[in-house]
Short mmCIF file of N, CA and C in Angstrom, two decimals:
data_model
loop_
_atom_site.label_atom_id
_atom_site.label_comp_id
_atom_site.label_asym_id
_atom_site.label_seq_id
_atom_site.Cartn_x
_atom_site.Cartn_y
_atom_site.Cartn_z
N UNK A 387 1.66 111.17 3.45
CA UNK A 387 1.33 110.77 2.09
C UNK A 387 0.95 111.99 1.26
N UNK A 388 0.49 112.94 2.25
CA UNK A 388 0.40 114.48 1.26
C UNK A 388 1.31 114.97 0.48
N UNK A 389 2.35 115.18 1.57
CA UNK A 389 3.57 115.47 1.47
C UNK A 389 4.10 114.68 -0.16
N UNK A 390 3.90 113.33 -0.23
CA UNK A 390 4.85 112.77 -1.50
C UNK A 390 3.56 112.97 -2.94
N UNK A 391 2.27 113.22 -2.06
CA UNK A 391 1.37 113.18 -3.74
C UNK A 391 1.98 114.64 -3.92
N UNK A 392 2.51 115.52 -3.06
CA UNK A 392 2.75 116.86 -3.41
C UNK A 392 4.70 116.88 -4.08
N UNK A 393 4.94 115.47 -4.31
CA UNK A 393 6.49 115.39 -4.60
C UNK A 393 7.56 115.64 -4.18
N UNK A 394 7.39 115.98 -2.61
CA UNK A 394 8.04 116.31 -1.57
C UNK A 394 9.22 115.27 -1.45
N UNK A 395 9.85 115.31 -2.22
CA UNK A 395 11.56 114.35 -2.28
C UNK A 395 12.09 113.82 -0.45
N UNK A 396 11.64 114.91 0.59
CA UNK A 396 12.51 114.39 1.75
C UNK A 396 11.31 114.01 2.41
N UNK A 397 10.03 113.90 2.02
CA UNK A 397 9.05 113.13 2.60
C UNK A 397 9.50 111.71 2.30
N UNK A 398 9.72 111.61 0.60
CA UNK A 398 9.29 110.13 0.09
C UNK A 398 10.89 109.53 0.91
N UNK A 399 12.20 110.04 0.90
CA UNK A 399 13.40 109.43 1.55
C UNK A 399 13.29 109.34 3.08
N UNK A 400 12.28 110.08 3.51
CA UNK A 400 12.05 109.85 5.18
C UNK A 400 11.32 108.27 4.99
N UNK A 401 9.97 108.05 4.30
CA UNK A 401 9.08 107.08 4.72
C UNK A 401 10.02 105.92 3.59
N UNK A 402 10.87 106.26 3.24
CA UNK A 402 11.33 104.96 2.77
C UNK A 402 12.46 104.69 3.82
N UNK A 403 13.13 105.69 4.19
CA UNK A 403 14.41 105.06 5.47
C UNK A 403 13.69 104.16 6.43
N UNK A 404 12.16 104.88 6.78
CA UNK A 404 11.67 104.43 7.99
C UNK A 404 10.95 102.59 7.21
N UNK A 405 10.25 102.44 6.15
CA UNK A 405 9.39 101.76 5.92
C UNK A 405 10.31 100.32 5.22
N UNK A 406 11.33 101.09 4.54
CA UNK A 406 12.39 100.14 3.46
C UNK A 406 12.91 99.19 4.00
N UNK A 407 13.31 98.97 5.60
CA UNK A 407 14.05 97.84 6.12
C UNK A 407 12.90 96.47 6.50
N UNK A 408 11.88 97.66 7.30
CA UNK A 408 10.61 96.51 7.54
C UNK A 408 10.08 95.91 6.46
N UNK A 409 9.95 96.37 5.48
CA UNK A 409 8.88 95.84 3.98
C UNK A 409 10.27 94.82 2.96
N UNK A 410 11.57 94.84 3.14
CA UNK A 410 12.31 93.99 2.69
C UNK A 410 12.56 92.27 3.87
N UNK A 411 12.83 93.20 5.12
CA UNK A 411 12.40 91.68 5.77
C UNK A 411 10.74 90.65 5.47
N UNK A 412 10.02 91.72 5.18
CA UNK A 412 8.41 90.66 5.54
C UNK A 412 9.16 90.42 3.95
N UNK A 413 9.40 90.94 3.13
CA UNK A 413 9.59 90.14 1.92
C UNK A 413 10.44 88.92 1.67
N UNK A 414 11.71 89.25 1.77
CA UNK A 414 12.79 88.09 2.20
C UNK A 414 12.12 86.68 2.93
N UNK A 415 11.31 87.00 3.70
CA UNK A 415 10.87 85.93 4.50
C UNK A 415 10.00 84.80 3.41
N UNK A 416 9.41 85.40 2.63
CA UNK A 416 8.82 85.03 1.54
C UNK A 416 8.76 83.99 0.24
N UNK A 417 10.16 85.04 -0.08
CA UNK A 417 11.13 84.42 -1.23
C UNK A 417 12.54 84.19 -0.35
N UNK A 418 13.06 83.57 -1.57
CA UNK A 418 14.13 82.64 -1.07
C UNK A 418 15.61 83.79 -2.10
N UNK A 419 15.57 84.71 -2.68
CA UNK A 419 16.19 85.11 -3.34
C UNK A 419 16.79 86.85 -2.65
N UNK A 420 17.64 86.93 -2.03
CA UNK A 420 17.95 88.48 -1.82
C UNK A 420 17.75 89.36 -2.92
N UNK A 421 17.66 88.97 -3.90
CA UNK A 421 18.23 89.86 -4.81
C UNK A 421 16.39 90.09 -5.72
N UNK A 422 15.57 88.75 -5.63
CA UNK A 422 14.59 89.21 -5.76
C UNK A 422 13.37 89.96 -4.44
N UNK A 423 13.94 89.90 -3.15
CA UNK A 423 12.95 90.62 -2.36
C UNK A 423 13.35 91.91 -2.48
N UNK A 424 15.15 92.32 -2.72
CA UNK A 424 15.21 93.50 -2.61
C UNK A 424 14.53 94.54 -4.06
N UNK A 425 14.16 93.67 -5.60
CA UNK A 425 13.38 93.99 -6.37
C UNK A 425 12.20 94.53 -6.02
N UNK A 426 11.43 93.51 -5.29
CA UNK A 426 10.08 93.02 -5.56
C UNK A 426 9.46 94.31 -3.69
N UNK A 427 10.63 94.32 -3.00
CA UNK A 427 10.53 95.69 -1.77
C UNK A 427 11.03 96.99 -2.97
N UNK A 428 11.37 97.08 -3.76
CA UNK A 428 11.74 98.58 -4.25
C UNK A 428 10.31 98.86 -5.30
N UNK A 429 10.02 97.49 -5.38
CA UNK A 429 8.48 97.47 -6.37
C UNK A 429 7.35 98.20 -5.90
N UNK A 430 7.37 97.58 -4.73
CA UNK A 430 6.13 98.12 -3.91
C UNK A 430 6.20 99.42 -2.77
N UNK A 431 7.90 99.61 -3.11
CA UNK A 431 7.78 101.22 -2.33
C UNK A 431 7.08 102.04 -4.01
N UNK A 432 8.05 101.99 -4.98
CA UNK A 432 7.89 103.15 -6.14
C UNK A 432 6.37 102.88 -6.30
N UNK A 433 5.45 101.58 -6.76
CA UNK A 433 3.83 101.50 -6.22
C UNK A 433 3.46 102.84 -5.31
N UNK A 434 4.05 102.54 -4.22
CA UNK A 434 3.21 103.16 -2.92
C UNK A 434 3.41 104.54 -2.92
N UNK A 435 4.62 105.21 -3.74
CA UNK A 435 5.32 106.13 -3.93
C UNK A 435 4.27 107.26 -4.80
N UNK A 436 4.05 106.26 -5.99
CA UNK A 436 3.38 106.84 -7.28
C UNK A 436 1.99 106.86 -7.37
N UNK A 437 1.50 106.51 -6.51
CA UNK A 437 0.08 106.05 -6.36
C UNK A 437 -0.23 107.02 -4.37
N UNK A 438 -0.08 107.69 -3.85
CA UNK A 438 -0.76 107.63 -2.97
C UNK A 438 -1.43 108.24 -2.55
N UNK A 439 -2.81 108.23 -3.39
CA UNK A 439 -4.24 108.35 -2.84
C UNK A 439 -4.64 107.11 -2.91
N UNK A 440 -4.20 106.32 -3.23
CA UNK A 440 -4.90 104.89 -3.35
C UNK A 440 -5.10 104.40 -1.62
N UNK A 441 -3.76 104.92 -0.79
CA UNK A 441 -4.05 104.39 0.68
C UNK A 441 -4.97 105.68 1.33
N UNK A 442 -5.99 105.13 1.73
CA UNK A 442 -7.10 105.15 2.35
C UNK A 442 -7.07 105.65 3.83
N UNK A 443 -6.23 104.92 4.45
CA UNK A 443 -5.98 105.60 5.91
C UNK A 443 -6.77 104.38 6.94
N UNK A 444 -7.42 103.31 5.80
CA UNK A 444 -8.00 102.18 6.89
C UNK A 444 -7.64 101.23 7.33
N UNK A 445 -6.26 100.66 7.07
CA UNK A 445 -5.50 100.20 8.14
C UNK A 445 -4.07 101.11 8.26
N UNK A 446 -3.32 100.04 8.96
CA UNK A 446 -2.12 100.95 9.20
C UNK A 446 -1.11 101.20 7.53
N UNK A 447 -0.18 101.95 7.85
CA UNK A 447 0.02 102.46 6.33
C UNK A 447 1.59 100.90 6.10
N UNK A 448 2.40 100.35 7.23
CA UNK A 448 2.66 98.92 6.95
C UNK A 448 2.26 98.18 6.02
N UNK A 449 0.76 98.15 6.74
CA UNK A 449 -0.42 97.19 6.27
C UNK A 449 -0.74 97.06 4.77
N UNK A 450 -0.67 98.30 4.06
CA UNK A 450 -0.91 98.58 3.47
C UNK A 450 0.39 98.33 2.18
N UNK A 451 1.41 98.57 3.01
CA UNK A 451 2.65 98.50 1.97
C UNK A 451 2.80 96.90 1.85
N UNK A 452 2.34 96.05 2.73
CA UNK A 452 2.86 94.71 2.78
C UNK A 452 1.71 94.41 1.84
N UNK A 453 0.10 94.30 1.51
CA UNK A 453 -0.69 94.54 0.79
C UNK A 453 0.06 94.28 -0.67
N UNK A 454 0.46 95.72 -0.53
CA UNK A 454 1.23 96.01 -2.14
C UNK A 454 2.47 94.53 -2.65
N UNK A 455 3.16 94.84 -1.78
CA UNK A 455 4.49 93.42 -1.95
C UNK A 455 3.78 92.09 -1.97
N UNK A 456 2.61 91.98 -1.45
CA UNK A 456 1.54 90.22 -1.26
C UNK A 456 1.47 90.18 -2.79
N UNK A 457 0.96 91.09 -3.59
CA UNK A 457 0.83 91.08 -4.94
C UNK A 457 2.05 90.68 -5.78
N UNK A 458 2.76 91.67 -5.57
CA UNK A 458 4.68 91.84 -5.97
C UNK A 458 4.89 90.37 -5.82
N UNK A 459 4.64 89.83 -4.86
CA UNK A 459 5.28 88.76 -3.95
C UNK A 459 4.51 87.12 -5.39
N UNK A 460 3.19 87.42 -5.10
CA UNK A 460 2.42 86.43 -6.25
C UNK A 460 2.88 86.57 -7.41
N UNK A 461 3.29 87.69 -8.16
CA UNK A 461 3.61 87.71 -9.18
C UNK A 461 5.37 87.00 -9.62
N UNK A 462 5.52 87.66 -8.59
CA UNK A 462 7.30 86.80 -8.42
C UNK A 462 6.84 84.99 -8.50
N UNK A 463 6.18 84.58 -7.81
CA UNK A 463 6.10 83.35 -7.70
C UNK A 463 5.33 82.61 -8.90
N UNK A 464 4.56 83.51 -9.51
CA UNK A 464 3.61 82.75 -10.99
C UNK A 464 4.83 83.02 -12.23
N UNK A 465 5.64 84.11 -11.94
CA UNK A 465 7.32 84.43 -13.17
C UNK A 465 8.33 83.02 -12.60
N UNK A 466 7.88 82.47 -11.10
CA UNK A 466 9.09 81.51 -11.19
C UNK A 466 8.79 80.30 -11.34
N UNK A 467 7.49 80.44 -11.44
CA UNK A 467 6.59 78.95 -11.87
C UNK A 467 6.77 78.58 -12.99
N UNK A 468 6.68 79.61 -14.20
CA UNK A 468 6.94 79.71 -15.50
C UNK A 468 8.02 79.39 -16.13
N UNK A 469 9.08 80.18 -15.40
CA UNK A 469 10.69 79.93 -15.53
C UNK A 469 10.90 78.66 -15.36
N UNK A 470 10.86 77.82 -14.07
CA UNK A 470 11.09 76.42 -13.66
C UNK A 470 10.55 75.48 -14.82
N UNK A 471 9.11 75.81 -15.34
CA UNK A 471 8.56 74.69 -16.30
C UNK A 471 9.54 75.03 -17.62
N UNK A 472 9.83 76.60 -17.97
CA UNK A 472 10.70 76.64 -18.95
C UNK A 472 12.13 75.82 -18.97
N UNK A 473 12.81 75.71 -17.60
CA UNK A 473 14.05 75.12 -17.73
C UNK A 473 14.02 73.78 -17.70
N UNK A 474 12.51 73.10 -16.60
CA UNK A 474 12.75 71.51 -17.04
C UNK A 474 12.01 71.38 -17.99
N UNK A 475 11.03 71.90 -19.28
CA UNK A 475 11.08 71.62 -20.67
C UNK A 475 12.17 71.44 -20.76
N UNK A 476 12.80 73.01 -21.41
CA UNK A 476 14.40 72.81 -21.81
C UNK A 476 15.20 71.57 -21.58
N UNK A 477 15.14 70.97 -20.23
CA UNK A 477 16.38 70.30 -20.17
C UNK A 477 15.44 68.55 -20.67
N UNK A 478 14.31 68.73 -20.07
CA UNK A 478 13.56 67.40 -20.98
C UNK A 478 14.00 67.44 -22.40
N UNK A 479 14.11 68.51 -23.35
CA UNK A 479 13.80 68.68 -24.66
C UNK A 479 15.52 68.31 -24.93
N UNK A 480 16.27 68.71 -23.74
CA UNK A 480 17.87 68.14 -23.87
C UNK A 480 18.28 67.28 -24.00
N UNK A 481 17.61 66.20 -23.17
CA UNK A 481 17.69 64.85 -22.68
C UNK A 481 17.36 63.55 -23.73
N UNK A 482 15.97 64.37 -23.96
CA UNK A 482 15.12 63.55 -25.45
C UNK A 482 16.59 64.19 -26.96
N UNK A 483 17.27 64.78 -26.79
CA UNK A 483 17.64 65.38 -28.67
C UNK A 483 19.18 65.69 -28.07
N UNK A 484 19.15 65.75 -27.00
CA UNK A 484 21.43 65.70 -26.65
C UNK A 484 21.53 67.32 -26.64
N UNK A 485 22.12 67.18 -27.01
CA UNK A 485 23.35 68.70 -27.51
C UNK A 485 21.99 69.58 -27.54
N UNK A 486 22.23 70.98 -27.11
CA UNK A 486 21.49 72.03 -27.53
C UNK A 486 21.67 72.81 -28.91
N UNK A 487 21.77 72.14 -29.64
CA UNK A 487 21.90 73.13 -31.18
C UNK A 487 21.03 73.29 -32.27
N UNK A 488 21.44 73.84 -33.04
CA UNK A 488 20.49 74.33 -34.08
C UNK A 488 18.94 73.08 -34.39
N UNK A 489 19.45 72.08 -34.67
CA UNK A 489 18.52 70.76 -34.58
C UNK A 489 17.78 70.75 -33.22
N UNK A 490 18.41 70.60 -32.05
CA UNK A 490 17.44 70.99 -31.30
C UNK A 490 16.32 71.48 -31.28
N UNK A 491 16.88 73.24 -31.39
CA UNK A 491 16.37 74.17 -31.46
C UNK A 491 14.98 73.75 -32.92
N UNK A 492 15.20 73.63 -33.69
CA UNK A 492 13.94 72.83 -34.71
C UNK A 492 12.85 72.07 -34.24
N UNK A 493 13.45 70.89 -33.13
CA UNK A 493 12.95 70.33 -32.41
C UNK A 493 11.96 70.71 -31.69
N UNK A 494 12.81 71.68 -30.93
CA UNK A 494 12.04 72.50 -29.92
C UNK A 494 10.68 72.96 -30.43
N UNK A 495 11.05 73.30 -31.64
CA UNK A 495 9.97 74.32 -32.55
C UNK A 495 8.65 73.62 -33.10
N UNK A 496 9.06 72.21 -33.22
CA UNK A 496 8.26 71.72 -33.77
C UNK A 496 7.49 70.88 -32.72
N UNK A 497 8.26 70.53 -31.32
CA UNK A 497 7.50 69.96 -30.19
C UNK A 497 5.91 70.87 -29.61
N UNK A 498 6.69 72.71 -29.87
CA UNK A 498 5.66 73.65 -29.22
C UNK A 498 4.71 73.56 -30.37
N UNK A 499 5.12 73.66 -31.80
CA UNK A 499 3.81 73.12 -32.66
C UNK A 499 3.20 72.32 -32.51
N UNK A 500 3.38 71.30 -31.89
CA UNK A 500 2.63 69.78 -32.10
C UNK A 500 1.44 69.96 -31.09
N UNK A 501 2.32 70.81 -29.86
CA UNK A 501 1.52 71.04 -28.67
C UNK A 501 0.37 71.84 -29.02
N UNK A 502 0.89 72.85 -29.78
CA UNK A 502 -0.57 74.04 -30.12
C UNK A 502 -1.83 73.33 -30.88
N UNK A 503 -0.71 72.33 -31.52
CA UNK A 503 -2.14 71.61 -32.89
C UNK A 503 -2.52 70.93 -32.06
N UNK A 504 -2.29 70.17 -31.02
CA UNK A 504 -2.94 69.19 -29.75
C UNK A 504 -4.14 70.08 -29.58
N UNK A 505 -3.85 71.20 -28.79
CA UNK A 505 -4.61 72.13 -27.92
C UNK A 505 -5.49 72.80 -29.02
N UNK A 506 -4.84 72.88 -30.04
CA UNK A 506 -6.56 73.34 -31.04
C UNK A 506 -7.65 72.18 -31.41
N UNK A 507 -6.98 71.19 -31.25
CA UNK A 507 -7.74 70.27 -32.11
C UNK A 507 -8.78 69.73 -30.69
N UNK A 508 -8.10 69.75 -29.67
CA UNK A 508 -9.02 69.80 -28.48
C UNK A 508 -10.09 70.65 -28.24
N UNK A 509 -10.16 71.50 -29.03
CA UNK A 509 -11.65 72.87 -29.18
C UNK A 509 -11.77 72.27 -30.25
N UNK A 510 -11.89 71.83 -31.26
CA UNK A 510 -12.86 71.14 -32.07
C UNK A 510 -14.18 71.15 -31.21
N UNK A 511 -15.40 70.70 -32.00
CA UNK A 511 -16.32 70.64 -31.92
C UNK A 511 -15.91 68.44 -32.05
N UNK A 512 -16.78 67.92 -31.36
CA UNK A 512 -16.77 66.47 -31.18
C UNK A 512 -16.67 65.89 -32.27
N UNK A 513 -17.65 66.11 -33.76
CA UNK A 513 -17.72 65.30 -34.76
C UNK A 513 -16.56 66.14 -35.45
N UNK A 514 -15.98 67.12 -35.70
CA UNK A 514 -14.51 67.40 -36.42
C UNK A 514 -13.55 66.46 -35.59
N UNK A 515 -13.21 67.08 -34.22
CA UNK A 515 -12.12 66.41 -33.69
C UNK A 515 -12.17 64.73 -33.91
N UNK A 516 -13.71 63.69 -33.90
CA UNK A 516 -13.60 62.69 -34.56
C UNK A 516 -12.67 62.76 -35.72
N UNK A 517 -13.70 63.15 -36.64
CA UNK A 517 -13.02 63.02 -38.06
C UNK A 517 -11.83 63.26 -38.16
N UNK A 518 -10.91 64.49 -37.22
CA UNK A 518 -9.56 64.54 -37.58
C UNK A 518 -8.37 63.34 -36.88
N UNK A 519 -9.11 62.99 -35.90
CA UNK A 519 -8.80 61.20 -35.38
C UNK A 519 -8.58 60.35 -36.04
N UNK A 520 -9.54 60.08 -36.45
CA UNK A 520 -10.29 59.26 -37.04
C UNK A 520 -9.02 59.18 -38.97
N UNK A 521 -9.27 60.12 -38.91
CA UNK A 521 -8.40 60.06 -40.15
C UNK A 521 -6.68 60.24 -40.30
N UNK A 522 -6.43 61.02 -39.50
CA UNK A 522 -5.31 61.88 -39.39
C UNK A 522 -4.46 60.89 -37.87
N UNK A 523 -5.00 60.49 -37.05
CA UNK A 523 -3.91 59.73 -36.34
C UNK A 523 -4.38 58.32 -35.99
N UNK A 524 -5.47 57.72 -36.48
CA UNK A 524 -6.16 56.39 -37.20
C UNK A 524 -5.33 56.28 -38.24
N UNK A 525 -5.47 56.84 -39.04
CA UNK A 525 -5.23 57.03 -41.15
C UNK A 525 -5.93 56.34 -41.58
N UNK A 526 -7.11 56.31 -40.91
CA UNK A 526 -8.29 55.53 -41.62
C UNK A 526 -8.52 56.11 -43.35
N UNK A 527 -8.76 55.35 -43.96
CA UNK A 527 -9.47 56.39 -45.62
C UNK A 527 -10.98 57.27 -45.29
N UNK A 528 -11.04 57.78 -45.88
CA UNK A 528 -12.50 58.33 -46.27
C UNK A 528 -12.90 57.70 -46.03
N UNK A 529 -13.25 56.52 -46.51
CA UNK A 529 -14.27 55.55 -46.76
C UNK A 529 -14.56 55.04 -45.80
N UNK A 530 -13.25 54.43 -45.10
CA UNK A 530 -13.59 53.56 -43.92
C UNK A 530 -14.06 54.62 -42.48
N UNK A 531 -13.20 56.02 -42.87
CA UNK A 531 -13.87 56.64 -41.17
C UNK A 531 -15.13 57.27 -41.47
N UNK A 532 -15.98 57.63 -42.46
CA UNK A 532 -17.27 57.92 -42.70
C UNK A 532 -18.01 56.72 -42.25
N UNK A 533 -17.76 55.56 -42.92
CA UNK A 533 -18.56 53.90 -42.24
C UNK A 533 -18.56 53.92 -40.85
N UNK A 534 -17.19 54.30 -40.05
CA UNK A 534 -17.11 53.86 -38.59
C UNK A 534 -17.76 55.36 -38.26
N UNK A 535 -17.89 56.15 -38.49
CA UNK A 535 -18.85 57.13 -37.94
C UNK A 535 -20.03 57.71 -38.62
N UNK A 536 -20.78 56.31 -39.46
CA UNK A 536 -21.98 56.47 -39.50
C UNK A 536 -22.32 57.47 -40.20
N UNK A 537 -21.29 58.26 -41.21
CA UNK A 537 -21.79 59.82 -42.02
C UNK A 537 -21.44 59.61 -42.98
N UNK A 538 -22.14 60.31 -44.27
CA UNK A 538 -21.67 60.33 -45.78
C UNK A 538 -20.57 60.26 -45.96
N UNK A 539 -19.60 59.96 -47.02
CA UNK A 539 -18.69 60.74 -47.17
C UNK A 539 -18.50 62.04 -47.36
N UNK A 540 -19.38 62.94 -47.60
CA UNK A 540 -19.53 63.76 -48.15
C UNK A 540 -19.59 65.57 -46.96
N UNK A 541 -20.08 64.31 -46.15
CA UNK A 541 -20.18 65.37 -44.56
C UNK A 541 -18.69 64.90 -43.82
N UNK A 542 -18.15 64.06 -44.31
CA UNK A 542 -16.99 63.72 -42.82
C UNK A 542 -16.05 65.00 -43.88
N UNK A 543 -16.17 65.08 -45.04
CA UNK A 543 -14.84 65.69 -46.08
C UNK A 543 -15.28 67.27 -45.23
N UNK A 544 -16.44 67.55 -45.54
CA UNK A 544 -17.40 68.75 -44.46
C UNK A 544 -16.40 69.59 -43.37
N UNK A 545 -16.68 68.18 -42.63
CA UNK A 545 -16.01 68.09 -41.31
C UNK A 545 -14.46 68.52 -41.26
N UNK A 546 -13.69 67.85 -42.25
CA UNK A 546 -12.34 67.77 -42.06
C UNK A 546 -12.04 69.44 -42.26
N UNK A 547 -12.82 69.78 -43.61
CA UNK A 547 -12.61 71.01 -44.22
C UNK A 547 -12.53 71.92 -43.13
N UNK A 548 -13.70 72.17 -42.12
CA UNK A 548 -13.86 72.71 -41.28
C UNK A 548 -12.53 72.78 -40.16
N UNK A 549 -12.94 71.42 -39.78
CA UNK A 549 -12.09 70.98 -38.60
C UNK A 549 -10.20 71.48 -39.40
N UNK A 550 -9.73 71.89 -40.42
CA UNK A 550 -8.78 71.95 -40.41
C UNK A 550 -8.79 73.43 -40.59
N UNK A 551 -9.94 74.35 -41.11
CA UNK A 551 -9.70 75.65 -41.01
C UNK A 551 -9.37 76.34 -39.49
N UNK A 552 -10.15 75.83 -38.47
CA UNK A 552 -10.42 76.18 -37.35
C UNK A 552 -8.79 75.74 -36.68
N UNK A 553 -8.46 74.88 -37.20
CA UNK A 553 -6.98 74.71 -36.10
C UNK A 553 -6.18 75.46 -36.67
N UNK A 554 -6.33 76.01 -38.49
CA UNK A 554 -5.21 76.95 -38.80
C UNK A 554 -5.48 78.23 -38.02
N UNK A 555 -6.76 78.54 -37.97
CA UNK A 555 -7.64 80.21 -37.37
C UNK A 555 -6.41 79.83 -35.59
N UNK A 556 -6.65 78.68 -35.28
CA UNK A 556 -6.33 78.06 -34.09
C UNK A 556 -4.60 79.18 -33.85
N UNK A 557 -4.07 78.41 -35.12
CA UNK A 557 -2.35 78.23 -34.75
C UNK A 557 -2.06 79.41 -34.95
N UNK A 558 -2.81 80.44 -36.06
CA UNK A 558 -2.66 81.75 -36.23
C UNK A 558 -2.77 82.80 -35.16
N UNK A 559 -3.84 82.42 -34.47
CA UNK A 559 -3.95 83.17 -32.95
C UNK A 559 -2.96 82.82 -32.18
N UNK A 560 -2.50 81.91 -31.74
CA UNK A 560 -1.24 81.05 -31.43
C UNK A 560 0.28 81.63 -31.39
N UNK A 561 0.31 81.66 -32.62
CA UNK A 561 1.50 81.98 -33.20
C UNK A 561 2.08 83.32 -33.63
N UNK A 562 0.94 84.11 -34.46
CA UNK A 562 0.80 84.95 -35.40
C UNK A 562 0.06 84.57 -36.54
N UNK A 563 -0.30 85.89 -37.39
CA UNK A 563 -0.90 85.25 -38.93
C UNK A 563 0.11 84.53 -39.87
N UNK A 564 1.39 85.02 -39.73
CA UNK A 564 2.78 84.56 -40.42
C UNK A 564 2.98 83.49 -40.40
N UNK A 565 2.78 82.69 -39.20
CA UNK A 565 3.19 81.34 -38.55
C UNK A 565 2.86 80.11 -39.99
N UNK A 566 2.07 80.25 -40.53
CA UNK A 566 1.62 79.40 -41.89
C UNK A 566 1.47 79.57 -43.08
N UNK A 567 2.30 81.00 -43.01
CA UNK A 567 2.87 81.25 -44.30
C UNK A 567 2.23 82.60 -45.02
N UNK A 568 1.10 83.45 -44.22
CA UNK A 568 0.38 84.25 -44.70
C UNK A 568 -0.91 84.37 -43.98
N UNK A 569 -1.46 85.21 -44.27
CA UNK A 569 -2.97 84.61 -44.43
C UNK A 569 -3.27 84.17 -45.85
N UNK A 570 -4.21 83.08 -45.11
CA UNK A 570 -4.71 82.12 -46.76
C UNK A 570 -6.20 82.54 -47.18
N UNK A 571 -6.68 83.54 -46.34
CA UNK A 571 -8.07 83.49 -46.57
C UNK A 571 -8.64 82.33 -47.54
#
């Protein structure tokens, strides 16, 4: 490992002839993809490559490379977790609207909005997220969702004011500041 922190080119092609076949099988075994163990083994040689003072000398130096690929290896699997929910969205979002086209695609846009305004309005504070219930997917009036929750009118309007700045602050983090047209300060 001296040898390659010192850039020794026929060090690093020795311990990869010797290390490269073993550290692609424990990988392969892993994943189900040749083409991603032989990635995710070239990952964790150039790691082990570029980095080595990091190995220590306290277990075996294997040990150590398989270490590196366990990581490689999690990360492959949280990118294909992601991917999979991306393609059965996708093909849900197919199923629900047909054809993949431009309309779709709107669709699409406006499904991941609906979702973000879900997920902001869920951090509300209890008496906003009421009031925005209460009014907004109730359609209660003023009048009547201040009565059913017991507050002025004057505090639920409060509320809404609030409760609707906080989901724009919400969608802007979300999205970008652009996403609603600017900032509105």
């Amino acid at each position: 490992m001296n040898r390659i922190a010192d850039r020794d080119d026929q060090a690093s092609r020795r311990l990869y002839s010797v290390y490269q076949p073993q550290l692609f099988a424990y990988v392969r075994y892993r994943v189900w993809s040749d083409m991603s163990a032989e990635e995710i083994t070239m990952d964790s040689l150039f790691i082990a490559f570029s980095k080595p003072a990091a190995y220590n000398g306290l277990s075996e130096f294997s040990t150590w490379l398989c270490g590196i690929a366990n990581n490689r290896i999690r990360q492959w699997q949280r990118d294909m977790a992601t991917e999979l929910e991306t393609e059965e969205l996708t093909a849900a979002i197919a199923d629900k609207h047909g054809n993949l086209d431009w309309n779709v695609l709107t669709g699409i846009e406006q499904d991941e909005a609906t979702q973000a305004i879900l997920v902001c309005i869920d951090k509300l504070p209890a008496s906003q997220r009421e009031a925005i219930y209460r009014t907004a997917v109730e359609e209660e009036g003023l009048a009547e969702a201040s009565r059913d929750m017991e507050v002025p009118e004057g505090t639920l309007k409060s509320r809404l004011f609030h409760a609707r700045q906080r989901i724009r602050d919400c969608l802007a983090r979300a999205f970008g500041p652009d996403y609603l047209g600017g900032n509105r300060g």
